[in-house]
Amino acid sequence: MSDKHTAAPSGSKISIHTLHAKKTRGEPITFLTAYDFPTAAALDRAGIDGILVGDSLGMVVLGYENTLPVTMQDMLHHCRAVSRGASRAHLVGDMPFMSYQASTAEALRNAGSLLQKGGMDAVKLEGGRERAQVIRAIIAAGIPVMGHLGLTPQSVHKLSGWKVQGKSPEAARAIIEDALILEDAGCYALVVESIPVEVAELITKRLDIPVIGIGAGIGCDGQILVTHDLLGLFDRFTPSFVKKYADLFSSMQRAFSQYIEDVKARRFPGAEHAHTMDSQAYRRLVQEIDMPGDSADRDEDSTTQYH
Ligand code: KIV
């Protein structure tokens, strides 16, 4: 019996060409984040176009205040898990803070690692014109780069918090100029985060490459959210632009409470959750170990029924 919710979508691997063709056709592009094997597998089977192993994992998986403490080791660990879970979706690995800012050589090595060791198809990094040179170098090495403009979480202190960007004409113009510079540098796609709908629409119309929005309105070529926000799995805060499709944190807490109550009340494990010995083998065992007071004939009234 086929189940439309679990059957893997047919079709080949989503490539950069597929994403560009979707933009040309005006077909919305779907992205979500994942950090582990089962989530990647579920997203892949649901038919997502792209999975970002975002450095948001620092907050929603590792419990940091922001994304700044995330390391290349963290990213590689989670990228590998995601790449084992997804075979069809386009996979993007986030370059963590200070993995591409110090030198081009280091940026190249780290970007290469995300593909070579992490199993990613592309990398994403934050910033505009100030990153054009390093982006060109990474692309020249054969590594596709997705840009990220607007609210760039690795600059949270420079931006004085998690604020909508590009609200004044000057700020909006700087973001639009940066978007054009990133496209010219060779980025194959661009994420725009927390910018006004109007600015996101202008960028989407101006650029030939797909523009993926998060908190940037409906006018983008595609959308991305942090999966833990969409699932209601991150209880610290939920940005206003998130639509919650589930409340998994509450569901998990309810399930854990029920388990704790069951164990305390000896309702779990039941007979159906336990392994048993053949009764003859059990009798022989009791005789052999000659345990005084341990009857080979089990008490029929016992609450633990083995056979
Ligand atoms: O790290 C991340 O999850 C991201 C998305 C918010 C785009 O960069």
PDB file of C-alpha atoms and ligand atoms in Angstrom:
ATOM      1  CA  MET A   1       0.000   0.000   0.000  1.00  0.00           C
ATOM      2  CA  SER A   2       1.505   3.305  -0.951  1.00  0.00           C
ATOM      3  CA  ASP A   3       1.449   6.220   1.446  1.00  0.00           C
ATOM      4  CA  LYS A   4       1.687   9.633  -0.140  1.00  0.00           C
ATOM      5  CA  HIS A   5       3.311  10.996   3.004  1.00  0.00           C
ATOM      6  CA  THR A   6       6.139   8.478   3.207  1.00  0.00           C
ATOM      7  CA  ALA A   7       6.813   7.488  -0.393  1.00  0.00           C
ATOM      8  CA  ALA A   8      10.064   8.932  -1.711  1.00  0.00           C
ATOM      9  CA  PRO A   9       9.446  11.323  -4.589  1.00  0.00           C
ATOM     10  CA  SER A  10      10.746   9.989  -7.850  1.00  0.00           C
ATOM     11  CA  GLY A  11      13.240  12.025  -9.789  1.00  0.00           C
ATOM     12  CA  SER A  12      16.875  12.745  -9.961  1.00  0.00           C
ATOM     13  CA  LYS A  13      19.155  14.790  -7.771  1.00  0.00           C
ATOM     14  CA  ILE A  14      18.287  18.483  -7.557  1.00  0.00           C
ATOM     15  CA  SER A  15      21.151  20.395  -9.122  1.00  0.00           C
ATOM     16  CA  ILE A  16      21.993  24.076  -9.464  1.00  0.00           C
ATOM     17  CA  HIS A  17      20.637  23.780 -13.013  1.00  0.00           C
ATOM     18  CA  THR A  18      17.305  22.494 -11.581  1.00  0.00           C
ATOM     19  CA  LEU A  19      17.112  25.499  -9.232  1.00  0.00           C
ATOM     20  CA  HIS A  20      17.857  27.955 -12.052  1.00  0.00           C
ATOM     21  CA  ALA A  21      15.250  26.269 -14.278  1.00  0.00           C
ATOM     22  CA  LYS A  22      12.685  26.662 -11.497  1.00  0.00           C
ATOM     23  CA  LYS A  23      13.412  30.386 -11.309  1.00  0.00           C
ATOM     24  CA  THR A  24      13.034  30.665 -15.089  1.00  0.00           C
ATOM     25  CA  ARG A  25       9.690  28.833 -14.954  1.00  0.00           C
ATOM     26  CA  GLY A  26       8.523  30.885 -11.970  1.00  0.00           C
ATOM     27  CA  GLU A  27       8.193  27.704  -9.893  1.00  0.00           C
ATOM     28  CA  PRO A  28       8.728  28.306  -6.143  1.00  0.00           C
ATOM     29  CA  ILE A  29      11.890  26.751  -4.705  1.00  0.00           C
ATOM     30  CA  THR A  30      11.645  25.038  -1.315  1.00  0.00           C
ATOM     31  CA  PHE A  31      14.488  24.936   1.207  1.00  0.00           C
ATOM     32  CA  LEU A  32      14.601  23.990   4.887  1.00  0.00           C
ATOM     33  CA  THR A  33      17.431  23.380   7.319  1.00  0.00           C
ATOM     34  CA  ALA A  34      18.471  19.997   8.727  1.00  0.00           C
ATOM     35  CA  TYR A  35      21.236  18.944  11.058  1.00  0.00           C
ATOM     36  CA  ASP A  36      20.730  15.196  11.417  1.00  0.00           C
ATOM     37  CA  PHE A  37      20.053  11.972   9.520  1.00  0.00           C
ATOM     38  CA  PRO A  38      16.323  11.409  10.243  1.00  0.00           C
ATOM     39  CA  THR A  39      15.312  15.014   9.527  1.00  0.00           C
ATOM     40  CA  ALA A  40      17.264  14.970   6.269  1.00  0.00           C
ATOM     41  CA  ALA A  41      15.607  11.684   5.271  1.00  0.00           C
ATOM     42  CA  ALA A  42      12.120  13.033   6.074  1.00  0.00           C
ATOM     43  CA  LEU A  43      12.762  16.250   4.113  1.00  0.00           C
ATOM     44  CA  ASP A  44      14.150  14.314   1.165  1.00  0.00           C
ATOM     45  CA  ARG A  45      11.121  12.006   1.086  1.00  0.00           C
ATOM     46  CA  ALA A  46       8.745  14.960   1.419  1.00  0.00           C
ATOM     47  CA  GLY A  47      10.275  16.314  -1.806  1.00  0.00           C
ATOM     48  CA  ILE A  48      12.181  19.376  -0.589  1.00  0.00           C
ATOM     49  CA  ASP A  49      14.392  21.010  -3.244  1.00  0.00           C
ATOM     50  CA  GLY A  50      17.260  21.963  -0.970  1.00  0.00           C
ATOM     51  CA  ILE A  51      18.556  21.349   2.538  1.00  0.00           C
ATOM     52  CA  LEU A  52      20.786  23.842   4.304  1.00  0.00           C
ATOM     53  CA  VAL A  53      22.941  22.546   7.127  1.00  0.00           C
ATOM     54  CA  GLY A  54      22.824  25.977   8.704  1.00  0.00           C
ATOM     55  CA  ASP A  55      25.067  27.257  11.464  1.00  0.00           C
ATOM     56  CA  SER A  56      21.705  27.928  13.150  1.00  0.00           C
ATOM     57  CA  LEU A  57      22.452  24.461  14.555  1.00  0.00           C
ATOM     58  CA  GLY A  58      24.504  26.336  17.156  1.00  0.00           C
ATOM     59  CA  MET A  59      21.287  27.731  18.610  1.00  0.00           C
ATOM     60  CA  VAL A  60      18.596  25.151  17.867  1.00  0.00           C
ATOM     61  CA  VAL A  61      20.667  21.974  18.392  1.00  0.00           C
ATOM     62  CA  LEU A  62      23.659  22.934  20.538  1.00  0.00           C
ATOM     63  CA  GLY A  63      21.945  25.522  22.766  1.00  0.00           C
ATOM     64  CA  TYR A  64      24.296  28.486  22.181  1.00  0.00           C
ATOM     65  CA  GLU A  65      22.967  32.070  22.411  1.00  0.00           C
ATOM     66  CA  ASN A  66      23.930  32.767  18.786  1.00  0.00           C
ATOM     67  CA  THR A  67      25.780  31.160  15.855  1.00  0.00           C
ATOM     68  CA  LEU A  68      29.234  32.545  16.691  1.00  0.00           C
ATOM     69  CA  PRO A  69      30.625  29.549  18.662  1.00  0.00           C
ATOM     70  CA  VAL A  70      29.926  27.046  15.854  1.00  0.00           C
ATOM     71  CA  THR A  71      33.114  25.440  14.510  1.00  0.00           C
ATOM     72  CA  MET A  72      34.084  23.655  11.296  1.00  0.00           C
ATOM     73  CA  GLN A  73      34.155  20.403  13.323  1.00  0.00           C
ATOM     74  CA  ASP A  74      30.522  20.991  14.378  1.00  0.00           C
ATOM     75  CA  MET A  75      29.527  21.703  10.784  1.00  0.00           C
ATOM     76  CA  LEU A  76      31.289  18.660   9.353  1.00  0.00           C
ATOM     77  CA  HIS A  77      29.763  16.348  11.969  1.00  0.00           C
ATOM     78  CA  HIS A  78      26.230  17.506  11.108  1.00  0.00           C
ATOM     79  CA  CYS A  79      26.832  17.795   7.336  1.00  0.00           C
ATOM     80  CA  ARG A  80      27.923  14.153   7.228  1.00  0.00           C
ATOM     81  CA  ALA A  81      24.773  13.036   9.061  1.00  0.00           C
ATOM     82  CA  VAL A  82      22.547  15.031   6.686  1.00  0.00           C
ATOM     83  CA  SER A  83      24.341  13.758   3.585  1.00  0.00           C
ATOM     84  CA  ARG A  84      23.709  10.169   4.740  1.00  0.00           C
ATOM     85  CA  GLY A  85      19.985  10.935   5.062  1.00  0.00           C
ATOM     86  CA  ALA A  86      19.281  12.782   1.807  1.00  0.00           C
ATOM     87  CA  SER A  87      19.979  11.523  -1.685  1.00  0.00           C
ATOM     88  CA  ARG A  88      17.807  13.777  -3.859  1.00  0.00           C
ATOM     89  CA  ALA A  89      17.814  17.250  -2.298  1.00  0.00           C
ATOM     90  CA  HIS A  90      20.481  19.835  -3.128  1.00  0.00           C
ATOM     91  CA  LEU A  91      22.713  20.092  -0.032  1.00  0.00           C
ATOM     92  CA  VAL A  92      24.273  23.331   1.195  1.00  0.00           C
ATOM     93  CA  GLY A  93      26.720  23.572   4.101  1.00  0.00           C
ATOM     94  CA  ASP A  94      27.040  26.838   6.008  1.00  0.00           C
ATOM     95  CA  MET A  95      30.545  28.204   6.511  1.00  0.00           C
ATOM     96  CA  PRO A  96      30.746  29.034  10.240  1.00  0.00           C
ATOM     97  CA  PHE A  97      32.007  32.273  11.754  1.00  0.00           C
ATOM     98  CA  MET A  98      35.749  32.822  11.155  1.00  0.00           C
ATOM     99  CA  SER A  99      36.056  29.918   8.726  1.00  0.00           C
ATOM    100  CA  TYR A 100      36.285  32.308   5.726  1.00  0.00           C
ATOM    101  CA  GLN A 101      37.093  35.755   7.125  1.00  0.00           C
ATOM    102  CA  ALA A 102      40.769  35.401   8.142  1.00  0.00           C
ATOM    103  CA  SER A 103      42.358  34.385   4.840  1.00  0.00           C
ATOM    104  CA  THR A 104      41.431  33.166   1.384  1.00  0.00           C
ATOM    105  CA  ALA A 105      43.596  30.056   1.833  1.00  0.00           C
ATOM    106  CA  GLU A 106      41.725  29.084   4.994  1.00  0.00           C
ATOM    107  CA  ALA A 107      38.370  29.840   3.366  1.00  0.00           C
ATOM    108  CA  LEU A 108      39.278  27.587   0.417  1.00  0.00           C
ATOM    109  CA  ARG A 109      40.351  24.735   2.686  1.00  0.00           C
ATOM    110  CA  ASN A 110      37.190  25.005   4.793  1.00  0.00           C
ATOM    111  CA  ALA A 111      34.835  25.311   1.820  1.00  0.00           C
ATOM    112  CA  GLY A 112      36.552  22.300   0.257  1.00  0.00           C
ATOM    113  CA  SER A 113      36.111  20.289   3.468  1.00  0.00           C
ATOM    114  CA  LEU A 114      32.349  20.863   3.476  1.00  0.00           C
ATOM    115  CA  LEU A 115      32.173  19.148   0.066  1.00  0.00           C
ATOM    116  CA  GLN A 116      34.988  16.623   0.476  1.00  0.00           C
ATOM    117  CA  LYS A 117      34.370  15.504   4.077  1.00  0.00           C
ATOM    118  CA  GLY A 118      30.837  16.785   4.701  1.00  0.00           C
ATOM    119  CA  GLY A 119      29.211  15.491   1.513  1.00  0.00           C
ATOM    120  CA  MET A 120      27.689  18.886   0.619  1.00  0.00           C
ATOM    121  CA  ASP A 121      26.973  20.100  -2.924  1.00  0.00           C
ATOM    122  CA  ALA A 122      27.639  23.778  -2.181  1.00  0.00           C
ATOM    123  CA  VAL A 123      28.551  26.199   0.606  1.00  0.00           C
ATOM    124  CA  LYS A 124      26.872  29.326   1.945  1.00  0.00           C
ATOM    125  CA  LEU A 125      28.585  32.304   3.499  1.00  0.00           C
ATOM    126  CA  GLU A 126      27.415  35.652   4.835  1.00  0.00           C
ATOM    127  CA  GLY A 127      28.243  39.133   3.620  1.00  0.00           C
ATOM    128  CA  GLY A 128      28.248  41.424   0.610  1.00  0.00           C
ATOM    129  CA  ARG A 129      30.925  43.330  -1.301  1.00  0.00           C
ATOM    130  CA  GLU A 130      33.531  42.661   1.420  1.00  0.00           C
ATOM    131  CA  ARG A 131      33.262  38.923   0.589  1.00  0.00           C
ATOM    132  CA  ALA A 132      33.379  39.199  -3.212  1.00  0.00           C
ATOM    133  CA  GLN A 133      37.071  38.327  -3.451  1.00  0.00           C
ATOM    134  CA  VAL A 134      36.918  35.217  -1.278  1.00  0.00           C
ATOM    135  CA  ILE A 135      33.721  34.096  -3.049  1.00  0.00           C
ATOM    136  CA  ARG A 136      35.490  34.366  -6.425  1.00  0.00           C
ATOM    137  CA  ALA A 137      38.389  32.275  -5.113  1.00  0.00           C
ATOM    138  CA  ILE A 138      36.093  29.539  -3.736  1.00  0.00           C
ATOM    139  CA  ILE A 139      34.114  29.400  -6.992  1.00  0.00           C
ATOM    140  CA  ALA A 140      37.354  29.293  -8.987  1.00  0.00           C
ATOM    141  CA  ALA A 141      38.196  26.131  -7.054  1.00  0.00           C
ATOM    142  CA  GLY A 142      34.994  24.557  -8.376  1.00  0.00           C
ATOM    143  CA  ILE A 143      32.900  25.034  -5.243  1.00  0.00           C
ATOM    144  CA  PRO A 144      29.443  26.588  -5.724  1.00  0.00           C
ATOM    145  CA  VAL A 145      28.678  29.459  -3.325  1.00  0.00           C
ATOM    146  CA  MET A 146      25.291  30.650  -2.069  1.00  0.00           C
ATOM    147  CA  GLY A 147      25.342  34.211  -0.720  1.00  0.00           C
ATOM    148  CA  HIS A 148      23.498  35.519   2.345  1.00  0.00           C
ATOM    149  CA  LEU A 149      22.453  39.176   2.803  1.00  0.00           C
ATOM    150  CA  GLY A 150      20.187  41.213   5.060  1.00  0.00           C
ATOM    151  CA  LEU A 151      20.167  40.052   8.651  1.00  0.00           C
ATOM    152  CA  THR A 152      23.388  38.041   8.717  1.00  0.00           C
ATOM    153  CA  PRO A 153      23.431  36.275  12.113  1.00  0.00           C
ATOM    154  CA  GLN A 154      27.244  36.055  12.303  1.00  0.00           C
ATOM    155  CA  SER A 155      27.244  39.889  12.460  1.00  0.00           C
ATOM    156  CA  VAL A 156      24.640  40.002  15.237  1.00  0.00           C
ATOM    157  CA  HIS A 157      26.850  42.233  17.422  1.00  0.00           C
ATOM    158  CA  LYS A 158      27.779  44.576  14.567  1.00  0.00           C
ATOM    159  CA  LEU A 159      24.073  44.857  13.699  1.00  0.00           C
ATOM    160  CA  SER A 160      23.193  45.451  17.395  1.00  0.00           C
ATOM    161  CA  GLY A 161      20.782  42.533  17.547  1.00  0.00           C
ATOM    162  CA  TRP A 162      18.299  40.584  15.439  1.00  0.00           C
ATOM    163  CA  LYS A 163      16.786  43.495  13.522  1.00  0.00           C
ATOM    164  CA  VAL A 164      15.079  43.833  10.155  1.00  0.00           C
ATOM    165  CA  GLN A 165      17.645  45.208   7.676  1.00  0.00           C
ATOM    166  CA  GLY A 166      17.249  47.533   4.681  1.00  0.00           C
ATOM    167  CA  LYS A 167      14.371  49.627   5.951  1.00  0.00           C
ATOM    168  CA  SER A 168      15.761  53.014   4.862  1.00  0.00           C
ATOM    169  CA  PRO A 169      16.296  53.769   1.152  1.00  0.00           C
ATOM    170  CA  GLU A 170      20.081  53.984   1.760  1.00  0.00           C
ATOM    171  CA  ALA A 171      20.253  50.663   3.600  1.00  0.00           C
ATOM    172  CA  ALA A 172      17.995  48.989   1.017  1.00  0.00           C
ATOM    173  CA  ARG A 173      20.148  50.320  -1.812  1.00  0.00           C
ATOM    174  CA  ALA A 174      23.309  48.949  -0.180  1.00  0.00           C
ATOM    175  CA  ILE A 175      21.713  45.476   0.056  1.00  0.00           C
ATOM    176  CA  ILE A 176      20.577  45.620  -3.600  1.00  0.00           C
ATOM    177  CA  GLU A 177      24.093  46.670  -4.682  1.00  0.00           C
ATOM    178  CA  ASP A 178      25.582  43.840  -2.620  1.00  0.00           C
ATOM    179  CA  ALA A 179      23.188  41.361  -4.261  1.00  0.00           C
ATOM    180  CA  LEU A 180      24.353  42.467  -7.710  1.00  0.00           C
ATOM    181  CA  ILE A 181      28.006  42.214  -6.616  1.00  0.00           C
ATOM    182  CA  LEU A 182      27.475  38.666  -5.293  1.00  0.00           C
ATOM    183  CA  GLU A 183      25.786  37.598  -8.530  1.00  0.00           C
ATOM    184  CA  ASP A 184      28.653  39.137 -10.496  1.00  0.00           C
ATOM    185  CA  ALA A 185      31.163  37.311  -8.252  1.00  0.00           C
ATOM    186  CA  GLY A 186      29.539  34.044  -9.345  1.00  0.00           C
ATOM    187  CA  CYS A 187      27.139  33.064  -6.537  1.00  0.00           C
ATOM    188  CA  TYR A 188      24.613  30.557  -7.890  1.00  0.00           C
ATOM    189  CA  ALA A 189      21.875  31.596  -5.395  1.00  0.00           C
ATOM    190  CA  LEU A 190      21.268  34.118  -2.666  1.00  0.00           C
ATOM    191  CA  VAL A 191      19.540  33.974   0.715  1.00  0.00           C
ATOM    192  CA  VAL A 192      17.973  37.236   1.878  1.00  0.00           C
ATOM    193  CA  GLU A 193      17.007  37.324   5.542  1.00  0.00           C
ATOM    194  CA  SER A 194      14.727  39.740   7.421  1.00  0.00           C
ATOM    195  CA  ILE A 195      14.439  42.482   4.838  1.00  0.00           C
ATOM    196  CA  PRO A 196      11.301  44.330   3.685  1.00  0.00           C
ATOM    197  CA  VAL A 197       9.135  42.533   1.123  1.00  0.00           C
ATOM    198  CA  GLU A 198       9.630  45.400  -1.349  1.00  0.00           C
ATOM    199  CA  VAL A 199      13.425  45.147  -1.203  1.00  0.00           C
ATOM    200  CA  ALA A 200      13.352  41.351  -1.569  1.00  0.00           C
ATOM    201  CA  GLU A 201      11.090  41.691  -4.616  1.00  0.00           C
ATOM    202  CA  LEU A 202      13.384  44.250  -6.238  1.00  0.00           C
ATOM    203  CA  ILE A 203      16.387  41.947  -5.710  1.00  0.00           C
ATOM    204  CA  THR A 204      14.495  38.915  -7.014  1.00  0.00           C
ATOM    205  CA  LYS A 205      13.520  40.787 -10.194  1.00  0.00           C
ATOM    206  CA  ARG A 206      17.011  42.216 -10.731  1.00  0.00           C
ATOM    207  CA  LEU A 207      18.946  38.971 -10.270  1.00  0.00           C
ATOM    208  CA  ASP A 208      19.114  36.033 -12.691  1.00  0.00           C
ATOM    209  CA  ILE A 209      20.089  33.650  -9.862  1.00  0.00           C
ATOM    210  CA  PRO A 210      17.442  32.257  -7.478  1.00  0.00           C
ATOM    211  CA  VAL A 211      16.719  34.402  -4.416  1.00  0.00           C
ATOM    212  CA  ILE A 212      15.621  32.405  -1.374  1.00  0.00           C
ATOM    213  CA  GLY A 213      13.886  34.399   1.325  1.00  0.00           C
ATOM    214  CA  ILE A 214      13.567  33.997   5.080  1.00  0.00           C
ATOM    215  CA  GLY A 215      11.472  36.716   6.653  1.00  0.00           C
ATOM    216  CA  ALA A 216      11.540  38.474   3.278  1.00  0.00           C
ATOM    217  CA  GLY A 217       8.005  37.943   2.005  1.00  0.00           C
ATOM    218  CA  ILE A 218       6.331  36.156  -0.863  1.00  0.00           C
ATOM    219  CA  GLY A 219       8.132  37.873  -3.750  1.00  0.00           C
ATOM    220  CA  CYS A 220      11.286  35.731  -3.615  1.00  0.00           C
ATOM    221  CA  ASP A 221      11.994  32.767  -5.913  1.00  0.00           C
ATOM    222  CA  GLY A 222      11.937  30.414  -2.947  1.00  0.00           C
ATOM    223  CA  GLN A 223      11.603  30.162   0.804  1.00  0.00           C
ATOM    224  CA  ILE A 224      13.697  28.766   3.614  1.00  0.00           C
ATOM    225  CA  LEU A 225      12.982  28.404   7.332  1.00  0.00           C
ATOM    226  CA  VAL A 226      14.859  26.908  10.242  1.00  0.00           C
ATOM    227  CA  THR A 227      13.164  23.514  10.540  1.00  0.00           C
ATOM    228  CA  HIS A 228      13.165  23.598  14.340  1.00  0.00           C
ATOM    229  CA  ASP A 229      11.096  26.826  14.181  1.00  0.00           C
ATOM    230  CA  LEU A 230       8.609  25.336  11.703  1.00  0.00           C
ATOM    231  CA  LEU A 231       8.236  22.215  13.866  1.00  0.00           C
ATOM    232  CA  GLY A 232       7.900  24.152  17.134  1.00  0.00           C
ATOM    233  CA  LEU A 233      10.962  22.328  18.429  1.00  0.00           C
ATOM    234  CA  PHE A 234      12.926  25.377  19.576  1.00  0.00           C
ATOM    235  CA  ASP A 235      11.118  26.871  22.549  1.00  0.00           C
ATOM    236  CA  ARG A 236      13.446  29.807  23.331  1.00  0.00           C
ATOM    237  CA  PHE A 237      11.869  32.170  20.811  1.00  0.00           C
ATOM    238  CA  THR A 238      10.142  32.061  17.433  1.00  0.00           C
ATOM    239  CA  PRO A 239      10.696  34.879  14.922  1.00  0.00           C
ATOM    240  CA  SER A 240       7.472  36.591  13.800  1.00  0.00           C
ATOM    241  CA  PHE A 241       7.991  35.500  10.165  1.00  0.00           C
ATOM    242  CA  VAL A 242       7.827  31.798  11.075  1.00  0.00           C
ATOM    243  CA  LYS A 243       4.715  29.739  10.417  1.00  0.00           C
ATOM    244  CA  LYS A 244       4.585  26.873  12.923  1.00  0.00           C
ATOM    245  CA  TYR A 245       3.377  23.637  11.314  1.00  0.00           C
ATOM    246  CA  ALA A 246       3.661  21.559  14.486  1.00  0.00           C
ATOM    247  CA  ASP A 247       4.321  21.871  18.195  1.00  0.00           C
ATOM    248  CA  LEU A 248       6.874  19.104  18.602  1.00  0.00           C
ATOM    249  CA  PHE A 249       8.415  20.471  21.794  1.00  0.00           C
ATOM    250  CA  SER A 250       5.071  20.054  23.603  1.00  0.00           C
ATOM    251  CA  SER A 251       4.488  16.654  21.946  1.00  0.00           C
ATOM    252  CA  MET A 252       7.927  15.479  23.064  1.00  0.00           C
ATOM    253  CA  GLN A 253       7.417  16.756  26.583  1.00  0.00           C
ATOM    254  CA  ARG A 254       4.025  14.969  26.773  1.00  0.00           C
ATOM    255  CA  ALA A 255       5.517  11.703  25.501  1.00  0.00           C
ATOM    256  CA  PHE A 256       8.424  11.919  27.978  1.00  0.00           C
ATOM    257  CA  SER A 257       6.030  12.589  30.890  1.00  0.00           C
ATOM    258  CA  GLN A 258       3.913   9.575  29.906  1.00  0.00           C
ATOM    259  CA  TYR A 259       7.013   7.365  29.739  1.00  0.00           C
ATOM    260  CA  ILE A 260       8.172   8.540  33.168  1.00  0.00           C
ATOM    261  CA  GLU A 261       4.712   7.827  34.626  1.00  0.00           C
ATOM    262  CA  ASP A 262       4.584   4.380  32.961  1.00  0.00           C
ATOM    263  CA  VAL A 263       7.995   3.361  34.296  1.00  0.00           C
ATOM    264  CA  LYS A 264       7.195   4.608  37.791  1.00  0.00           C
ATOM    265  CA  ALA A 265       3.860   2.739  37.771  1.00  0.00           C
ATOM    266  CA  ARG A 266       5.495  -0.411  36.268  1.00  0.00           C
ATOM    267  CA  ARG A 267       3.215  -0.186  33.212  1.00  0.00           C
ATOM    268  CA  PHE A 268       6.295  -0.233  30.974  1.00  0.00           C
ATOM    269  CA  PRO A 269       7.776  -2.504  29.732  1.00  0.00           C
ATOM    270  CA  GLY A 270       4.783  -4.766  29.086  1.00  0.00           C
ATOM    271  CA  ALA A 271       5.072  -8.405  28.089  1.00  0.00           C
ATOM    272  CA  GLU A 272       4.972  -7.362  24.412  1.00  0.00           C
ATOM    273  CA  HIS A 273       8.126  -5.265  24.898  1.00  0.00           C
ATOM    274  CA  ALA A 274      10.194  -8.030  26.573  1.00  0.00           C
ATOM    275  CA  HIS A 275      12.170 -11.039  25.358  1.00  0.00           C
ATOM    276  CA  THR A 276      11.515 -14.446  26.941  1.00  0.00           C
ATOM    277  CA  MET A 277      13.328 -17.774  27.257  1.00  0.00           C
ATOM    278  CA  ASP A 278      11.867 -21.083  26.217  1.00  0.00           C
ATOM    279  CA  SER A 279      10.190 -22.433  29.423  1.00  0.00           C
ATOM    280  CA  GLN A 280      12.148 -25.709  29.374  1.00  0.00           C
ATOM    281  CA  ALA A 281      15.392 -23.820  29.006  1.00  0.00           C
ATOM    282  CA  TYR A 282      14.386 -21.600  31.874  1.00  0.00           C
ATOM    283  CA  ARG A 283      13.624 -24.638  34.119  1.00  0.00           C
ATOM    284  CA  ARG A 284      16.990 -26.147  33.287  1.00  0.00           C
ATOM    285  CA  LEU A 285      18.736 -22.870  34.022  1.00  0.00           C
ATOM    286  CA  VAL A 286      17.122 -22.584  37.448  1.00  0.00           C
ATOM    287  CA  GLN A 287      18.053 -26.199  38.255  1.00  0.00           C
ATOM    288  CA  GLU A 288      21.612 -25.697  37.053  1.00  0.00           C
ATOM    289  CA  ILE A 289      22.255 -22.547  38.994  1.00  0.00           C
ATOM    290  CA  ASP A 290      20.452 -24.172  41.903  1.00  0.00           C
ATOM    291  CA  MET A 291      19.041 -21.008  43.296  1.00  0.00           C
ATOM    292  CA  PRO A 292      17.342 -21.637  46.610  1.00  0.00           C
ATOM    293  CA  GLY A 293      13.910 -20.060  46.769  1.00  0.00           C
ATOM    294  CA  ASP A 294      13.730 -19.629  42.989  1.00  0.00           C
ATOM    295  CA  SER A 295      11.014 -21.919  41.735  1.00  0.00           C
ATOM    296  CA  ALA A 296      11.369 -23.456  38.286  1.00  0.00           C
ATOM    297  CA  ASP A 297       7.598 -23.459  38.073  1.00  0.00           C
ATOM    298  CA  ARG A 298       6.556 -19.898  37.618  1.00  0.00           C
ATOM    299  CA  ASP A 299       3.873 -18.484  39.766  1.00  0.00           C
ATOM    300  CA  GLU A 300       0.762 -18.379  37.602  1.00  0.00           C
ATOM    301  CA  ASP A 301      -0.588 -15.466  39.638  1.00  0.00           C
ATOM    302  CA  SER A 302       2.528 -13.449  39.130  1.00  0.00           C
ATOM    303  CA  THR A 303       1.931 -10.104  37.502  1.00  0.00           C
ATOM    304  CA  THR A 304       4.899 -10.821  35.209  1.00  0.00           C
ATOM    305  CA  GLN A 305       3.605 -13.375  32.731  1.00  0.00           C
ATOM    306  CA  TYR A 306       6.429 -14.788  30.637  1.00  0.00           C
ATOM    307  CA  HIS A 307       4.691 -17.593  28.744  1.00  0.00           C
TER     308      HIS A 307
HETATM  309  O1  KIV B   1      21.951  29.038   9.551  1.00  0.00           O
HETATM  310  C1  KIV B   1      20.859  29.058   8.992  1.00  0.00           C
HETATM  311  O2  KIV B   1      19.948  28.260   9.278  1.00  0.00           O
HETATM  312  C2  KIV B   1      20.624  30.070   7.974  1.00  0.00           C
HETATM  313  C3  KIV B   1      19.223  30.273   7.517  1.00  0.00           C
HETATM  314  C4  KIV B   1      18.519  31.082   8.525  1.00  0.00           C
HETATM  315  C5  KIV B   1      19.161  30.865   6.162  1.00  0.00           C
HETATM  316  O3  KIV B   1      21.534  30.717   7.568  1.00  0.00           O
END
